[in-house]
Every structure is written in C-alpha cells, then in structure tokens.
Tab-separated table of C-alpha atoms in Angstrom:
chain	number	residue	atom	x	y	z
T	1	MET	CA	19.728	-5.933	112.656
T	2	ALA	CA	19.487	-2.210	113.417
T	3	VAL	CA	16.352	-0.863	115.116
T	4	ASN	CA	15.043	2.475	113.886
T	5	LYS	CA	14.535	4.313	117.150
T	6	LEU	CA	12.952	7.757	117.465
T	7	ASP	CA	13.582	9.227	120.901
T	8	THR	CA	11.020	11.663	122.349
T	9	HIS	CA	12.701	12.469	125.638
T	10	ASP	CA	11.939	16.160	125.056
T	11	LEU	CA	8.149	15.755	124.973
T	12	ALA	CA	6.746	17.987	127.765
T	13	GLY	CA	8.069	15.857	130.615
T	14	ALA	CA	6.733	12.571	129.178
T	15	PRO	CA	8.803	9.455	129.672
T	16	ALA	CA	11.203	8.579	126.824
T	17	VAL	CA	9.533	6.270	124.339
T	18	SER	CA	10.516	4.898	120.997
T	19	GLY	CA	9.062	3.398	117.839
T	20	GLU	CA	5.368	3.771	116.963
T	21	ARG	CA	4.478	5.407	120.294
T	22	ALA	CA	7.175	8.038	119.791
T	23	GLU	CA	5.835	8.759	116.335
T	24	TRP	CA	2.263	9.197	117.660
T	25	LEU	CA	3.481	11.533	120.349
T	26	GLU	CA	5.698	13.480	117.960
T	27	VAL	CA	2.917	14.200	115.420
T	28	LEU	CA	0.370	14.950	118.171
T	29	GLY	CA	2.866	17.340	119.808
T	30	LYS	CA	3.437	19.134	116.512
T	31	HIS	CA	-0.265	19.772	115.990
T	32	ARG	CA	-0.766	20.767	119.634
T	33	ASP	CA	1.996	23.337	119.136
T	34	PHE	CA	0.300	24.708	115.997
T	35	LEU	CA	-2.942	25.024	117.913
T	36	ARG	CA	-1.381	26.731	120.967
T	37	PHE	CA	0.666	29.055	118.747
T	38	THR	CA	-2.457	30.592	117.289
T	39	THR	CA	-3.249	32.079	120.695
T	40	ARG	CA	0.139	33.807	121.183
T	41	GLU	CA	-0.079	37.357	122.608
T	42	LEU	CA	-3.896	37.388	122.703
T	43	THR	CA	-6.074	38.857	125.404
T	44	ASP	CA	-8.990	36.910	126.860
T	45	GLU	CA	-11.328	39.179	124.908
T	46	GLN	CA	-9.577	38.385	121.624
T	47	ALA	CA	-9.614	34.648	122.490
T	48	ARG	CA	-13.427	34.889	122.875
T	49	LYS	CA	-13.993	36.745	119.645
T	50	ARG	CA	-15.723	35.100	116.683
T	51	THR	CA	-14.082	36.220	113.455
T	52	THR	CA	-15.877	34.014	110.916
T	53	ALA	CA	-19.477	32.945	110.251
T	54	SER	CA	-18.765	30.013	112.559
T	55	THR	CA	-19.454	30.177	116.296
T	56	LEU	CA	-15.871	29.062	116.934
T	57	CYS	CA	-13.352	31.198	118.789
T	58	LEU	CA	-9.714	30.503	119.697
T	59	GLY	CA	-10.316	29.993	123.392
T	60	GLY	CA	-13.251	27.687	122.652
T	61	LEU	CA	-11.204	25.661	120.261
T	62	ILE	CA	-8.522	25.069	122.954
T	63	LYS	CA	-11.308	24.080	125.370
T	64	HIS	CA	-12.894	21.725	122.868
T	65	VAL	CA	-9.655	20.004	121.911
T	66	THR	CA	-8.770	19.645	125.585
T	67	GLU	CA	-12.096	17.930	126.319
T	68	VAL	CA	-11.867	15.711	123.230
T	69	GLU	CA	-8.358	14.535	124.150
T	70	ARG	CA	-9.326	14.014	127.807
T	71	SER	CA	-12.428	12.020	126.965
T	72	TRP	CA	-10.684	9.780	124.360
T	73	VAL	CA	-7.842	9.001	126.737
T	74	ASP	CA	-10.479	8.067	129.338
T	75	PHE	CA	-11.992	5.865	126.642
T	76	ILE	CA	-8.619	4.220	126.004
T	77	LEU	CA	-8.284	3.459	129.712
T	78	ASN	CA	-11.866	2.576	130.643
T	79	GLY	CA	-13.994	2.076	127.519
T	80	PRO	CA	-17.113	4.054	126.762
T	81	SER	CA	-18.680	6.077	129.571
T	82	PRO	CA	-22.260	5.154	130.416
T	83	THR	CA	-22.989	8.928	130.349
T	84	ALA	CA	-21.676	9.287	126.785
T	85	ASP	CA	-24.822	8.106	125.078
T	86	PHE	CA	-25.244	11.013	122.655
T	87	ALA	CA	-28.532	9.554	121.376
T	88	ALA	CA	-30.042	10.267	124.808
T	89	MET	CA	-28.848	13.837	125.201
T	90	THR	CA	-31.395	16.529	126.014
T	91	GLU	CA	-31.482	20.064	124.687
T	92	ALA	CA	-29.808	21.197	127.904
T	93	ASP	CA	-27.045	18.632	127.380
T	94	TRP	CA	-26.480	19.893	123.812
T	95	ALA	CA	-26.383	23.508	125.122
T	96	ARG	CA	-23.729	22.561	127.698
T	97	ARG	CA	-21.791	20.822	124.920
T	98	GLU	CA	-21.931	24.011	122.830
T	99	ASP	CA	-20.393	25.927	125.786
T	100	GLY	CA	-17.353	23.714	125.282
T	101	PHE	CA	-16.693	25.601	122.033
T	102	ARG	CA	-16.728	29.054	123.712
T	103	LEU	CA	-14.449	30.789	126.139
T	104	LEU	CA	-17.006	31.755	128.745
T	105	PRO	CA	-16.859	35.066	130.717
T	106	ASP	CA	-15.492	33.357	133.849
T	107	GLU	CA	-12.760	31.564	131.886
T	108	THR	CA	-9.325	32.810	130.801
T	109	LEU	CA	-7.098	31.882	127.905
T	110	ALA	CA	-4.293	31.159	130.366
T	111	GLY	CA	-6.606	28.819	132.252
T	112	VAL	CA	-7.702	26.817	129.241
T	113	LEU	CA	-4.118	26.615	127.988
T	114	ALA	CA	-2.983	25.286	131.389
T	115	ALA	CA	-5.770	22.691	131.293
T	116	TYR	CA	-4.687	21.698	127.806
T	117	ALA	CA	-1.054	21.311	128.930
T	118	GLU	CA	-2.178	19.058	131.788
T	119	VAL	CA	-4.292	16.893	129.496
T	120	ALA	CA	-1.403	16.697	127.003
T	121	ARG	CA	0.992	15.591	129.820
T	122	ARG	CA	-1.471	12.908	130.900
T	123	THR	CA	-1.966	11.664	127.345
T	124	ASP	CA	1.756	11.430	126.740
T	125	GLU	CA	2.221	9.425	129.932
T	126	VAL	CA	-0.674	7.091	129.071
T	127	VAL	CA	0.591	6.494	125.519
T	128	ALA	CA	4.102	5.766	126.852
T	129	ALA	CA	2.753	3.257	129.362
T	130	LEU	CA	0.025	1.440	127.367
T	131	PRO	CA	0.611	-2.303	127.138
T	132	ASP	CA	-1.149	-2.768	123.802
T	133	LEU	CA	-2.121	-0.353	121.000
T	134	ASP	CA	-4.394	-3.038	119.538
T	135	ALA	CA	-6.748	-3.132	122.597
T	136	THR	CA	-10.319	-2.267	121.545
T	137	TRP	CA	-13.492	-0.994	123.106
T	138	PRO	CA	-16.990	-0.563	121.665
T	139	LEU	CA	-17.731	3.028	120.695
T	140	PRO	CA	-20.315	4.977	122.649
T	141	LYS	CA	-23.763	5.380	121.098
T	142	ALA	CA	-23.721	8.465	118.880
T	143	PRO	CA	-25.429	9.366	115.598
T	144	TRP	CA	-21.993	9.656	113.936
T	145	PHE	CA	-20.761	6.141	114.879
T	146	GLU	CA	-21.838	2.933	113.204
T	147	PRO	CA	-23.837	0.814	115.689
T	148	GLY	CA	-21.601	-1.888	117.216
T	149	ALA	CA	-18.339	-0.366	115.951
T	150	GLN	CA	-15.171	-0.708	117.966
T	151	TRP	CA	-11.936	1.278	117.927
T	152	SER	CA	-8.471	0.179	118.905
T	153	THR	CA	-6.229	2.359	120.973
T	154	ARG	CA	-4.234	3.050	117.803
T	155	ARG	CA	-7.441	4.248	116.037
T	156	VAL	CA	-8.283	6.480	118.989
T	157	LEU	CA	-4.805	8.032	118.782
T	158	MET	CA	-5.390	8.588	115.094
T	159	HIS	CA	-8.634	10.372	115.882
T	160	ILE	CA	-7.024	12.595	118.543
T	161	VAL	CA	-4.291	13.596	116.062
T	162	ALA	CA	-6.862	14.272	113.319
T	163	GLU	CA	-9.091	16.307	115.626
T	164	THR	CA	-6.153	18.369	116.847
T	165	ALA	CA	-4.874	19.001	113.353
T	166	GLN	CA	-8.316	19.908	112.028
T	167	HIS	CA	-8.923	22.409	114.790
T	168	ALA	CA	-5.375	23.835	114.445
T	169	GLY	CA	-6.383	24.699	110.886
T	170	HIS	CA	-9.630	26.248	112.084
T	171	ALA	CA	-7.654	28.237	114.641
T	172	ASP	CA	-5.253	29.504	112.003
T	173	ILE	CA	-8.153	30.882	109.954
T	174	ILE	CA	-9.790	32.468	113.015
T	175	ARG	CA	-6.491	34.073	114.043
T	176	GLU	CA	-5.762	35.408	110.580
T	177	SER	CA	-9.265	36.885	110.464
T	178	LEU	CA	-8.716	38.452	113.889
T	179	ASP	CA	-5.496	40.347	113.267
T	180	GLY	CA	-3.748	38.998	110.208
T	181	ALA	CA	-1.331	36.819	112.183
T	182	LYS	CA	-0.617	33.425	110.638
T	183	THR	CA	0.447	30.176	112.184
T	184	MET	CA	0.987	27.921	109.223
T	185	GLY	CA	2.283	29.753	106.200
C-alpha cells in the first residue's frame, strides 16, 4: 500500500513532516506569505496608515496575527491561561488589546515582521513535534465562546489558519486602498 506523503522540508527551517501535519503547515505558510507580501516595500509610516473606515493598518494586522498565533500555540501546549478570562477584562485591558491592532510609534514594520517570523518558526516546530492532534483543552472564558467548550489541537490549527487567511484578505484591501498594489488578484 502506497502512502501519500507531502514533504515540507522547505518550510522556514521547520523539521520535515508529512501527512496531515505537512498539510496544515503548507496551508498556514501560504496564508502567512500572502499576509507578509502585503507589506512589501512599505515604510513604517505607510504600515501605520489607516486606509479604510476600519481602525486596521498593515503593521497592526501583522502584530495581531502574531499575537493570535503565539497565544493559540501556547494554548495547544499549556491549555487556557488563567489571565485569558476575557469576561474579567477592564477598560484598560481592552485598550491595551486595541493597541495590538496598531503599529505604535516606537514599533517598526521590520520589527513586527521579525516577531512574526519567530512565532511562525515556533509554531512549525510545535506542529511537527506534537504527539496528538486530538488532544483537547477547555477554551478560556470569553463572550464569543460557548461556556464549557473544548477545542482539539486540530481545531486550534484550523482557527490559526482561518484567522491568518481572514486577515490576509483584510491586508489586501488595506494595501490596495493605500497605493493600488494587490496581493491576491
């Protein structure tokens, strides 16, 4: 019996993996590339600029996706953080969270892209080494999660891919509004 093997030895220094893990890493890598590509040849000022009615900017989207991926990989490894109780967040907590969607004056596009690359490398290594994609944890308390819900590692990977793809689309619109450059199409 032949085994369908997809080799991902070229994934940003991640160990070679095959099968389902390789497919997860391949599709996540594709959407990461789309997202990063939207920032090509931009200055920090351009990466901070809002070009739509939204408060989103390209640098902020990179920051947000970096934090989302980092926190969900931490969840895969350790379960919900006791500090991740969104129901208990204060106005100051929500304001800090909003800063995660902006490229702040002391931040650079190169810096947030480097942080994203490091998080991506870690994620790829974790996915390659995970013993079980069916392992589950209870979700943190948040208004957008059903009370008592649990997600498997596989479901978390699905969420990371969806979040990255969704924000790559947002980034494409922001970039096209900025200077007419397109990423996807």
